[in-house]
């Protein structure tokens, strides 16, 4: 697999070097044009009266007074009017621009930069037309620029495409439930449009030009057979690279040059545009991302809230585009291919996917599927200035400008059992719930009370069930969890059916095998056993039923430590060590089978009444960290598939990257559980980076030095320091088990004056609880930092 990644990396370098040659050629053309043909006299016509348009230039504006305004093709600044070329009878568009009505800064930008760019584009189009290459150019073709000297206004005559409309009109109709138009926006058409849009923007970028106004209003589409699109509206276009100095040209003003523009027309811009002196080279690819959002969901997550009474300042310094994208409903409801693509686009400028890479991305192929996504390698940027040779090694890849902090190309071999997990059938198909009882001998006891067993569940939702297994005559009492598949996001369904379901079924099979052999192991003792998974086949009301063993006589750690009135019967430090050693055994077992649990929290660790045995539950987000079939690491997309970020404060910082390696996640989560057992605190606020986590942990350690309620024994603090590290420096599970098992907590005597009974129990060490006033019915969703 390493060889394949290096070959792909080398191919990308070759493509970028070819692009670099094209950029140099375009810079020469631009320099030659500016020095020889950019004046008005060489390319524009000038008139003193509007009648000269028809008499001298053979342009006729339809309906002289109203100019027959074209409804759906209007851009946000000036309108497109119908016109006609008399010399060759053809219908065209005309834009009438009044520079004297613009603000001073906008007028200067339009005359000195936008108009120059439009002339250069026209010059390029004329050359391509002479070389019969017009089909390659998809910018809105500018036929002529006419300057009215007396009124100081410009007439921009442009080509007209038949059966065309603006993309904003398409989006509006596509989202209208009552739309009876025969046109349907399919995935194939959408990708065809996006590919054309990428080619258009790339043709500008190689000339050092940024459009900066890629909005649905400025994209014209032909809804007939060829689905051609054109980009218009170059009022905000700018040069972002100097052909003279070969350096970026920083934009002097925030956002766009027009001071009077409304905030709702800025929702296509990336975060760097709201800073002083920004580089515009990667602005347009972000705008393409907002177009994808609009086409897929009908919404732009970055649109300002016009009802907040503070519209003029909604894009201030405190407006966080990246956090908005990560938490928005548009992201949660998208399919995997679009979500991952937008995750690569909605990034800081230095890490954002480029238009050049976007146009060749596999996810824009017409028939991209889930199997292709599983084999796709994570996106990372390549900086040619940092690449010395095409034949690079693995270390060379890590030195380039990458989205990820690292790309792991080698893994240890995992147990052969991992292959059998991959081939495990995750569930049985049934027609309806009645078949559960009649044929499968499973029953959901919807009217039965949990009685004392209710204490075990915090933030987990079970019903009581009963089941009868083969070769057993009696009915056993159990639990059942029901998922309505029609209401789950696609990525949540995928993890249940393709990964966590297989993992739970494999673990269940191991338990049954060991029970028959009368053997005791980590699996049988310390994992909440899944009995069976069923899925109904009816698409209208598809459900997934997960039947578990009973947890009678067990309580979760969160439930135990949230009862401050029963602090006297909390487990002692020795009992906590014993329970957490069992948890480490489970994590180690999962790790050796290339499995990451990813949801190790106090709510899902169930302990018996004597504090001698624990069971780890809630495997719904468990995933593979390694694909044994092609020896490839499986990088996960940001966060967890249940999209409940408010309960992710047990996750390490790498989980909030675009893609992350889940191999070391459970070690960090173990540290948060240990900390909770000691002081009922979690100091981490999510989402967080490595730097933010380091600050949070350092601040907490300073606080615990001066508070007896936050006291942590020195030997355990050392362990926590080794856990709360970046993933590449974090202590490995084998070393953690060895260190933790060798702890001699009986001799922990430092600060005895403040905590004299530490050896016997933790009752004096915890003055802060989760929230003693929260009732059991409230389903505690997180422990507070």
Coordinates of N, CA and C in Angstrom, one line a residue, residues 319-328:
X319 N -16.6 35.5 14.3 CA -17.4 34.6 13.4 C -16.5 33.4 13.0
X320 N -16.8 32.2 13.4 CA -15.9 31.1 13.2 C -16.5 30.2 12.1
X321 N -16.0 30.3 10.9 CA -16.6 29.5 9.7 C -16.4 28.0 9.9
X322 N -15.2 27.6 10.4 CA -14.9 26.2 10.5 C -15.8 25.5 11.6
X323 N -16.0 26.2 12.7 CA -16.9 25.6 13.7 C -18.3 25.5 13.2
X324 N -18.7 26.5 12.5 CA -20.1 26.5 11.9 C -20.3 25.3 11.0
X325 N -19.3 25.1 10.1 CA -19.4 24.0 9.2 C -19.5 22.6 10.0
X326 N -18.6 22.5 11.0 CA -18.5 21.2 11.7 C -19.8 20.8 12.4
X327 N -20.5 21.9 12.9 CA -21.7 21.6 13.7 C -23.0 21.8 13.0
X328 N -23.0 22.2 11.7 CA -24.2 22.6 11.0 C -25.0 21.3 10.6

